[in-house]
PDB file as gemmi writes it, atoms N, CA and C in Angstrom:
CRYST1    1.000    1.000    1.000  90.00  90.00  90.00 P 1                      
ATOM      1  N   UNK A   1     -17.802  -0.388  -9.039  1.00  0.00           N  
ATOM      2  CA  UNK A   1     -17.027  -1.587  -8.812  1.00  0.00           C  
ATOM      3  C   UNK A   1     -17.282  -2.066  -7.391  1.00  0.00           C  
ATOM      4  N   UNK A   2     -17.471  -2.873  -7.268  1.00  0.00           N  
ATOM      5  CA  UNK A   2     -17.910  -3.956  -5.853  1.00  0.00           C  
ATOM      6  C   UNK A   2     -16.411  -4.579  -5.108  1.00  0.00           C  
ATOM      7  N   UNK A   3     -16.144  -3.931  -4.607  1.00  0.00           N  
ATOM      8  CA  UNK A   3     -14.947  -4.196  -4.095  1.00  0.00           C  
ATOM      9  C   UNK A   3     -14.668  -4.266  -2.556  1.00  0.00           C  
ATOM     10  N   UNK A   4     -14.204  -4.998  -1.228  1.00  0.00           N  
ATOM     11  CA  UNK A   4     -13.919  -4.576  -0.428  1.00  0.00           C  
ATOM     12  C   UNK A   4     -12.663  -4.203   0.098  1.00  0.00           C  
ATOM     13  N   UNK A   5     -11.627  -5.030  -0.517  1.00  0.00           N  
ATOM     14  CA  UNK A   5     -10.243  -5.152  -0.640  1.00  0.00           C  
ATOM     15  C   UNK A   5     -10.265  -3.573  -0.898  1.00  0.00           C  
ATOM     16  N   UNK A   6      -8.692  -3.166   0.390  1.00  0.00           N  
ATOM     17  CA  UNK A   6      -8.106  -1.923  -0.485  1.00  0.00           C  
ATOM     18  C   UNK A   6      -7.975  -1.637  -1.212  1.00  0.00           C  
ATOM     19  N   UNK A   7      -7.425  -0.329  -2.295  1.00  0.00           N  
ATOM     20  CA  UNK A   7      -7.224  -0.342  -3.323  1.00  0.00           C  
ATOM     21  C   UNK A   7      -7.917  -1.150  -4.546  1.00  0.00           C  
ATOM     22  N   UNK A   8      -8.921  -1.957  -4.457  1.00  0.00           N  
ATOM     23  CA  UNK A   8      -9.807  -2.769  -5.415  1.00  0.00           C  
ATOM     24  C   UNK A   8      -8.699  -4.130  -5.843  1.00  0.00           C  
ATOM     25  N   UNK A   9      -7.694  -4.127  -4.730  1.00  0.00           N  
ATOM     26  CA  UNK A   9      -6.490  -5.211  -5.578  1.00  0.00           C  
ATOM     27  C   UNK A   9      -7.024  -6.644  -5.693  1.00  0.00           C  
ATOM     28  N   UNK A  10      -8.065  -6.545  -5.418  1.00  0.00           N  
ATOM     29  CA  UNK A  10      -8.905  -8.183  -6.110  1.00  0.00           C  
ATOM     30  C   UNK A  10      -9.508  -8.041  -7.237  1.00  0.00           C  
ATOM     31  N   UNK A  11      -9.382  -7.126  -7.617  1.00  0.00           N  
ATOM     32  CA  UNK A  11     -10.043  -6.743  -9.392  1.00  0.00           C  
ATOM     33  C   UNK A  11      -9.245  -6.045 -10.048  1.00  0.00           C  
ATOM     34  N   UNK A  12      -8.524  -5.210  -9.520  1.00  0.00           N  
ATOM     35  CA  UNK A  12      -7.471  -5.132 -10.430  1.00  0.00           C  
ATOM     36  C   UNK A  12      -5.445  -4.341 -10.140  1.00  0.00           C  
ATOM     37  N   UNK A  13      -5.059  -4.196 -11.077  1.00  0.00           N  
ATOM     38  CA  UNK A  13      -3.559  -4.012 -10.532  1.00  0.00           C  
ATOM     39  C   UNK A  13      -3.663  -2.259  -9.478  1.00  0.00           C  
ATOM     40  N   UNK A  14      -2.717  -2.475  -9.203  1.00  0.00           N  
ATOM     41  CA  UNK A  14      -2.600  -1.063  -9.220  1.00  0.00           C  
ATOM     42  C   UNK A  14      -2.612   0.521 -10.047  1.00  0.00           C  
ATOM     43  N   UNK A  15      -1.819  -0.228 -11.130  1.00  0.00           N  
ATOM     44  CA  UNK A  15      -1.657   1.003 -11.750  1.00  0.00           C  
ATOM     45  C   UNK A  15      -2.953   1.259 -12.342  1.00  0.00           C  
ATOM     46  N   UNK A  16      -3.986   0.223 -12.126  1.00  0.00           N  
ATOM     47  CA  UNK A  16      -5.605   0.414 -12.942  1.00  0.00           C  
ATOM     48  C   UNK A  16      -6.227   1.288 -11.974  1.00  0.00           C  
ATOM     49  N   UNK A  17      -6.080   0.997 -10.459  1.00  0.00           N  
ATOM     50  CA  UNK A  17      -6.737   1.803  -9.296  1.00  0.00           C  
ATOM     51  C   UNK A  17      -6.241   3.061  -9.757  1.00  0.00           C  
ATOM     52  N   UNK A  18      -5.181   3.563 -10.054  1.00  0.00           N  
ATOM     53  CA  UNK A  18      -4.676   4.724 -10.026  1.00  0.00           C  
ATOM     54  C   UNK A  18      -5.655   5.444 -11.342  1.00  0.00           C  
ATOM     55  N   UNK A  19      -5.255   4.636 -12.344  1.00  0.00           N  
ATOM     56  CA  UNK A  19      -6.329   5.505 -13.702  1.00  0.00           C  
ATOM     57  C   UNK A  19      -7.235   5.729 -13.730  1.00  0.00           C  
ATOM     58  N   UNK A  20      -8.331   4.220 -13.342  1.00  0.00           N  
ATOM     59  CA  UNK A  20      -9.463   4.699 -12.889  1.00  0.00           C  
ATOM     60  C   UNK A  20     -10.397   4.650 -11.761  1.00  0.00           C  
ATOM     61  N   UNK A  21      -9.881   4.932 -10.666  1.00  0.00           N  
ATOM     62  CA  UNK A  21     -10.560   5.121  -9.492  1.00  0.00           C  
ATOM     63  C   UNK A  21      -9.592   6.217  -8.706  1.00  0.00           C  
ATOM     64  N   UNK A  22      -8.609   6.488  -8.648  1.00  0.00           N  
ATOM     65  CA  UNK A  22      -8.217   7.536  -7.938  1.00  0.00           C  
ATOM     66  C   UNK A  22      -8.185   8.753  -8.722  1.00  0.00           C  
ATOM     67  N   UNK A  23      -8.000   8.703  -9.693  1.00  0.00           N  
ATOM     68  CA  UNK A  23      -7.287  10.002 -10.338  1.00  0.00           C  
ATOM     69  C   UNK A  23      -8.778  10.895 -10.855  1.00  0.00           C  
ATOM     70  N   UNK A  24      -9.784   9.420 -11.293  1.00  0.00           N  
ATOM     71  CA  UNK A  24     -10.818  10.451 -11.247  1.00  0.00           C  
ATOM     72  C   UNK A  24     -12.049  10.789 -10.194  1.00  0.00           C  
ATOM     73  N   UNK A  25     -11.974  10.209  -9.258  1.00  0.00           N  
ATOM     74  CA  UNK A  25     -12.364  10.905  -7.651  1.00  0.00           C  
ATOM     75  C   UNK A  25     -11.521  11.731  -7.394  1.00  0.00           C  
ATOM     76  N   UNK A  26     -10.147  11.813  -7.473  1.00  0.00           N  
ATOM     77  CA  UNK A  26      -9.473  13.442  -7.495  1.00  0.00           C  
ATOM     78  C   UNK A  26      -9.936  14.332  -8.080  1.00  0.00           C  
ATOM     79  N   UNK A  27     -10.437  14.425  -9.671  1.00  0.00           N  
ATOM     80  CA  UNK A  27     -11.111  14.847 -10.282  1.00  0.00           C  
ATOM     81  C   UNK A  27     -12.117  15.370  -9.858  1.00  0.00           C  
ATOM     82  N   UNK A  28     -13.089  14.453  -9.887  1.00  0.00           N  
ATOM     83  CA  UNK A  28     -14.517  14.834  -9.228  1.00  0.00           C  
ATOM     84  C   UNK A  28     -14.358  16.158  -8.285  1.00  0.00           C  
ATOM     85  N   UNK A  29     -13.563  15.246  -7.264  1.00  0.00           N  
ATOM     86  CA  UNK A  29     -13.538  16.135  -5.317  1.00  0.00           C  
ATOM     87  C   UNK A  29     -13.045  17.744  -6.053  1.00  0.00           C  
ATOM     88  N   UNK A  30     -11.863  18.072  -6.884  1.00  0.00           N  
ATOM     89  CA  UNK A  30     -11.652  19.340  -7.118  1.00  0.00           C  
ATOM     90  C   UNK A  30     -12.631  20.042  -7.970  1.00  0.00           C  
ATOM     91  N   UNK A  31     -13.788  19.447  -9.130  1.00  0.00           N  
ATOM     92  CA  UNK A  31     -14.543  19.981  -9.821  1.00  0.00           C  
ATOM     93  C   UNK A  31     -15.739  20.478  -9.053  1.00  0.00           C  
ATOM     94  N   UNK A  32     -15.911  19.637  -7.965  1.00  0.00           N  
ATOM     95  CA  UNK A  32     -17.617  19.712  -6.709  1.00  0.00           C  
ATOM     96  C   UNK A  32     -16.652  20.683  -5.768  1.00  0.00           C  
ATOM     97  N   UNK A  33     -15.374  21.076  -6.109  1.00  0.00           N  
ATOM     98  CA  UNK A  33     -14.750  21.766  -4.576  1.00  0.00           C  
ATOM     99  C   UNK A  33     -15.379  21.146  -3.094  1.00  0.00           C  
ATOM    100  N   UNK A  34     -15.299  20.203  -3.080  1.00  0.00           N  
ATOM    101  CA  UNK A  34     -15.621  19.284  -1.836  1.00  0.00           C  
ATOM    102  C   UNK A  34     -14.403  19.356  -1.318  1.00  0.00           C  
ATOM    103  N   UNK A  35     -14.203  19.024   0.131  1.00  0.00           N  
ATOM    104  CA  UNK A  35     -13.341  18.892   0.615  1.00  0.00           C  
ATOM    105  C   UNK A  35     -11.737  17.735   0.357  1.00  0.00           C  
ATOM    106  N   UNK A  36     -10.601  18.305   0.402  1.00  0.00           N  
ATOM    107  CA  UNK A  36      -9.584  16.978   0.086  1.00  0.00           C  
ATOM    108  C   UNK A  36      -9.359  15.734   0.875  1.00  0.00           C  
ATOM    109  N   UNK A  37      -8.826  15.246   0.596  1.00  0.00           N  
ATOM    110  CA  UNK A  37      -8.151  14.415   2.074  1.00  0.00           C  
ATOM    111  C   UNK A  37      -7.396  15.000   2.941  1.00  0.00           C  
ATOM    112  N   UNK A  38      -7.534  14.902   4.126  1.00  0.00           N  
ATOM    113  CA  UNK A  38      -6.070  15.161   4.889  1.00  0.00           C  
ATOM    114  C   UNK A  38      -5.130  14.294   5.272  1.00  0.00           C  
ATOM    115  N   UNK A  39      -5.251  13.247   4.672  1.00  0.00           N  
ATOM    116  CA  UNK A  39      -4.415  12.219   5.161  1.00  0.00           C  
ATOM    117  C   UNK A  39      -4.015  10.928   3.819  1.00  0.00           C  
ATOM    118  N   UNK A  40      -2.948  10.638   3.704  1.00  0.00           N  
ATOM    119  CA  UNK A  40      -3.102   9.808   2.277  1.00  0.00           C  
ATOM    120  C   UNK A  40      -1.793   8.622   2.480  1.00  0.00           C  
ATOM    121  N   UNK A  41      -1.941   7.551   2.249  1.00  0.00           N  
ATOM    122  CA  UNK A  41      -0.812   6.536   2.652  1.00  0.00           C  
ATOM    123  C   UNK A  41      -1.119   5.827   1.395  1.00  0.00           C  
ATOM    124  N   UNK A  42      -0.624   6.384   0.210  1.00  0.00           N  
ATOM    125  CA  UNK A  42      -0.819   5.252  -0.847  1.00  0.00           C  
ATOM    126  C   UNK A  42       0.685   5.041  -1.372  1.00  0.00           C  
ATOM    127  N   UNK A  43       1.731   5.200  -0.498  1.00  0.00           N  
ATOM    128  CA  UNK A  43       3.655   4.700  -1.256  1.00  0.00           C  
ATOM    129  C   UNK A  43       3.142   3.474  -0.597  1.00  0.00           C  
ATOM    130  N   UNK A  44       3.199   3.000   0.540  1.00  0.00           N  
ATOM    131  CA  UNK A  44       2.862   1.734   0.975  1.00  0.00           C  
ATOM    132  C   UNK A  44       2.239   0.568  -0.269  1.00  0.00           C  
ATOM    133  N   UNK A  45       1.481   0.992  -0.753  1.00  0.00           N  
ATOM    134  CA  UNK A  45       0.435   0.233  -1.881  1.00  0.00           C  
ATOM    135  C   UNK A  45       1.803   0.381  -3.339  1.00  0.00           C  
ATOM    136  N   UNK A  46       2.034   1.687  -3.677  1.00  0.00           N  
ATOM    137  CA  UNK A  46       3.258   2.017  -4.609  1.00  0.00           C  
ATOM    138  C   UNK A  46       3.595   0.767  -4.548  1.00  0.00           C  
ATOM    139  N   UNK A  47       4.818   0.623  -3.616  1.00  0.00           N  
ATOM    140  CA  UNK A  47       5.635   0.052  -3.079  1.00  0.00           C  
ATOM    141  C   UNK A  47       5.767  -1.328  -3.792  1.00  0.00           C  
ATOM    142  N   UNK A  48       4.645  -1.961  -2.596  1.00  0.00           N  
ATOM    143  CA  UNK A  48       4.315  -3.724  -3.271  1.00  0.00           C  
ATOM    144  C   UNK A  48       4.165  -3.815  -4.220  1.00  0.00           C  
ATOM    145  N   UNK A  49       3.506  -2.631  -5.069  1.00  0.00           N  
ATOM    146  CA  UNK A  49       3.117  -3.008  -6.761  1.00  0.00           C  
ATOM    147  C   UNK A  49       4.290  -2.832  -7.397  1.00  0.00           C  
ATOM    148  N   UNK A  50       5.944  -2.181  -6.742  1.00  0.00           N  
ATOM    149  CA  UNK A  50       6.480  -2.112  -7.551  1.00  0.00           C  
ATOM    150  C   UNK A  50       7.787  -3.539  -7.196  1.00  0.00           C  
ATOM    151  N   UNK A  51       7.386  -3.905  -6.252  1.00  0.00           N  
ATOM    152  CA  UNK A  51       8.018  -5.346  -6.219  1.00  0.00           C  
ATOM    153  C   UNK A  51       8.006  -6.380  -6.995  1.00  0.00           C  
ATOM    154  N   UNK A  52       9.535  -6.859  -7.456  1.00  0.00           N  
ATOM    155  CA  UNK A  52       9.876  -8.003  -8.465  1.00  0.00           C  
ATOM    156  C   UNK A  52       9.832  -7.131  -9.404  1.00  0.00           C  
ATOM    157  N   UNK A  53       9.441  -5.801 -10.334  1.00  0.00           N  
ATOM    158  CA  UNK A  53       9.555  -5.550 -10.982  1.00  0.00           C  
ATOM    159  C   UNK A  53      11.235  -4.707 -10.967  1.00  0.00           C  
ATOM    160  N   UNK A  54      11.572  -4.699 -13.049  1.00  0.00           N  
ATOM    161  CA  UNK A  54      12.641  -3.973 -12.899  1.00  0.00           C  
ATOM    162  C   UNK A  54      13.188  -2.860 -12.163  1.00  0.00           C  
ATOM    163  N   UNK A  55      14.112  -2.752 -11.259  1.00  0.00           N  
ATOM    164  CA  UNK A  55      14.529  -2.074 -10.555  1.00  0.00           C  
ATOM    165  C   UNK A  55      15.231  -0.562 -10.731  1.00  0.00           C  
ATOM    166  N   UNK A  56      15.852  -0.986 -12.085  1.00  0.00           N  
ATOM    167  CA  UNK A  56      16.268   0.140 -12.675  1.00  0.00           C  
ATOM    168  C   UNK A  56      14.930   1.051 -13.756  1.00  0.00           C  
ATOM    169  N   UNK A  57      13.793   0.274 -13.779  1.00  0.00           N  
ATOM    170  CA  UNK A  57      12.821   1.211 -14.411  1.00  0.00           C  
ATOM    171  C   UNK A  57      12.645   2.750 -14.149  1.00  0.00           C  
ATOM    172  N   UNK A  58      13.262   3.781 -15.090  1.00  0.00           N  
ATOM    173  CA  UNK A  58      12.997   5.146 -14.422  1.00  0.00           C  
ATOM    174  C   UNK A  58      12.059   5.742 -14.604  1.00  0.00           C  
ATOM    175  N   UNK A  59      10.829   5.327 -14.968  1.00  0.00           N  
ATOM    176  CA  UNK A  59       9.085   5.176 -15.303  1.00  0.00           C  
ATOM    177  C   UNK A  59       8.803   5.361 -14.031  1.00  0.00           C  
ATOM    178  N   UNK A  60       9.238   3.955 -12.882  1.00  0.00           N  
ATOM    179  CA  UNK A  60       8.693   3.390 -12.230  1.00  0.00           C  
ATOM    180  C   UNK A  60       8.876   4.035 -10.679  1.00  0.00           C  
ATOM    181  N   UNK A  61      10.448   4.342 -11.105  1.00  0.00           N  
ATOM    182  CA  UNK A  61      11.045   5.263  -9.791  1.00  0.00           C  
ATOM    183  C   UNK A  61      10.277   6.647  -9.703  1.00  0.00           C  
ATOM    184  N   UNK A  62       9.947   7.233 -10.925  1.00  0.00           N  
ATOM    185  CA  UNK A  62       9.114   8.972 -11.208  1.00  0.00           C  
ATOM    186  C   UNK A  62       7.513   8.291 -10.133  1.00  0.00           C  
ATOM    187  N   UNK A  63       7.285   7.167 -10.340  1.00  0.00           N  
ATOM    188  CA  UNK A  63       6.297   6.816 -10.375  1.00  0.00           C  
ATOM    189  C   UNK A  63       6.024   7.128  -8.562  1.00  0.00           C  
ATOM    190  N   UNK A  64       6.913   6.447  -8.269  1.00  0.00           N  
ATOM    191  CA  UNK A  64       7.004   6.145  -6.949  1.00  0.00           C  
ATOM    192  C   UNK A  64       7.290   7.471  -6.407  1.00  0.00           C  
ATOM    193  N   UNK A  65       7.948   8.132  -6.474  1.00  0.00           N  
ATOM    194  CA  UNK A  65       8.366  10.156  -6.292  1.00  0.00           C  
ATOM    195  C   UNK A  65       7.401  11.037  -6.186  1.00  0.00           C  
ATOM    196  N   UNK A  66       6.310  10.615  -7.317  1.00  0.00           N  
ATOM    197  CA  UNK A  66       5.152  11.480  -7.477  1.00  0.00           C  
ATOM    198  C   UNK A  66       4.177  11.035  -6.188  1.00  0.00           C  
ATOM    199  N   UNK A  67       4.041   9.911  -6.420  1.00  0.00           N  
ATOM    200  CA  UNK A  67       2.966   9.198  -5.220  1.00  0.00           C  
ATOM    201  C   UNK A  67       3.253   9.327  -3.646  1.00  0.00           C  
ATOM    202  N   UNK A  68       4.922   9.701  -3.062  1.00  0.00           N  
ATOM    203  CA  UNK A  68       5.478  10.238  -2.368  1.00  0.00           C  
ATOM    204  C   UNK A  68       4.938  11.808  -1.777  1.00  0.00           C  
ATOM    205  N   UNK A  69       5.272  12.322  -2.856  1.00  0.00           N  
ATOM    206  CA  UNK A  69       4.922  13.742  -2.792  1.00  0.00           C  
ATOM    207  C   UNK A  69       3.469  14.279  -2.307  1.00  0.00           C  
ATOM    208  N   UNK A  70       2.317  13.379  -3.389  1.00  0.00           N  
ATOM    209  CA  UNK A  70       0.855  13.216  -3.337  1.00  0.00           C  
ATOM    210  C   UNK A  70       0.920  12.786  -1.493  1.00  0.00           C  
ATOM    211  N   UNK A  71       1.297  11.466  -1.040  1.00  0.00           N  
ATOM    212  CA  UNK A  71       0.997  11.397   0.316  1.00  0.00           C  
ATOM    213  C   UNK A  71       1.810  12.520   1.284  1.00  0.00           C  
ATOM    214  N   UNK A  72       2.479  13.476   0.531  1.00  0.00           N  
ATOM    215  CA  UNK A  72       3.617  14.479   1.778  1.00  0.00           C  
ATOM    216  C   UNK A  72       2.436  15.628   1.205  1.00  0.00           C  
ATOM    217  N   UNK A  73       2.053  15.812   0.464  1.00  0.00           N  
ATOM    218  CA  UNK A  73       1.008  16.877   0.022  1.00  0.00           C  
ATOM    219  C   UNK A  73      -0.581  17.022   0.853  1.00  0.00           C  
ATOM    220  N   UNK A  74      -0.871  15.540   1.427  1.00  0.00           N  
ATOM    221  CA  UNK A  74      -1.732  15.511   1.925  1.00  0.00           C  
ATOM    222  C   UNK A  74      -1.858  15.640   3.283  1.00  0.00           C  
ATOM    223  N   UNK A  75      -0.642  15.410   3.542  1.00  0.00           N  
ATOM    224  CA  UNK A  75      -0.863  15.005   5.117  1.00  0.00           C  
ATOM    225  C   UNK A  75       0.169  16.151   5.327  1.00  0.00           C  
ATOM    226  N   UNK A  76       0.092  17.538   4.799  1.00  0.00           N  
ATOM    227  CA  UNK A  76       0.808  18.371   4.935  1.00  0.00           C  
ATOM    228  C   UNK A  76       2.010  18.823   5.163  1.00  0.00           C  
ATOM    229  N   UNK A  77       2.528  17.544   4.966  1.00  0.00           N  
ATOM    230  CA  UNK A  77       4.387  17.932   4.704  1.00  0.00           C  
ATOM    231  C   UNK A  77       4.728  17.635   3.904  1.00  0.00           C  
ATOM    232  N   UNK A  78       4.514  18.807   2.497  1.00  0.00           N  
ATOM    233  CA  UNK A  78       4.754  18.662   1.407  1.00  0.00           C  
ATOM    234  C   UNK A  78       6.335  18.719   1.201  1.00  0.00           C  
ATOM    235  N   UNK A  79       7.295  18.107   0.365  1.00  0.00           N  
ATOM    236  CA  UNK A  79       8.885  18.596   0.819  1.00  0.00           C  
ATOM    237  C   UNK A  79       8.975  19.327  -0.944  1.00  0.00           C  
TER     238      UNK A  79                                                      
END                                                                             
C-alpha cells in the first residue's frame, strides 16, 4: 500500500489499519523473532477513530483498553 499519511488514514479507516497492516506486521516481527517496538502511541489514533461514534459502545470501549495496554506494553509500563 502506497501510503504516506500515518496510519494509511487516506486509504483507509482505522479499524482496517489495525486488521490489515498492524496486526499482521505484529505477526510477521514475532514469527522472524525480529526485534519489537519499544515505543508505541497508537490510543491517540484509537481515540479520533472513536469520535462521534456511540459512546456507550462496549465493543468500542474493550477496544480502546486493549490498544491502551498494547501502547503500556510497549513502552514498558505495562499496568
Amino acid at each position: 500500500m502506497e501510503s504516506e499519511a500515518p496510519f494509511a488514514c487516506d486509504r483507509m479507516s482505522f479499524a482496517q489499519w489495525l486488521q490489515f497492516i498492524f496486526i499482521p506486521k505484529m505477526n510477521d516481527i514475532l514469527k522472524t523473532q525480529n526485534p519489537l517496538p519499544t515505543r508505541m502511541a497508537l490510543l491517540p489514533m484509537a481515540e479520533e477513530w472513536n469520535k462521534g461514534r456511540q459512546k456507550s459502545a462496549p465493543e468500542r470501549r474493550q477496544v480502546l483498553e486493549v490498544i491502551a495496554q498494547i501502547d503500556s506494553l510497549f513502552s514498558g509500563k505495562f499496568i
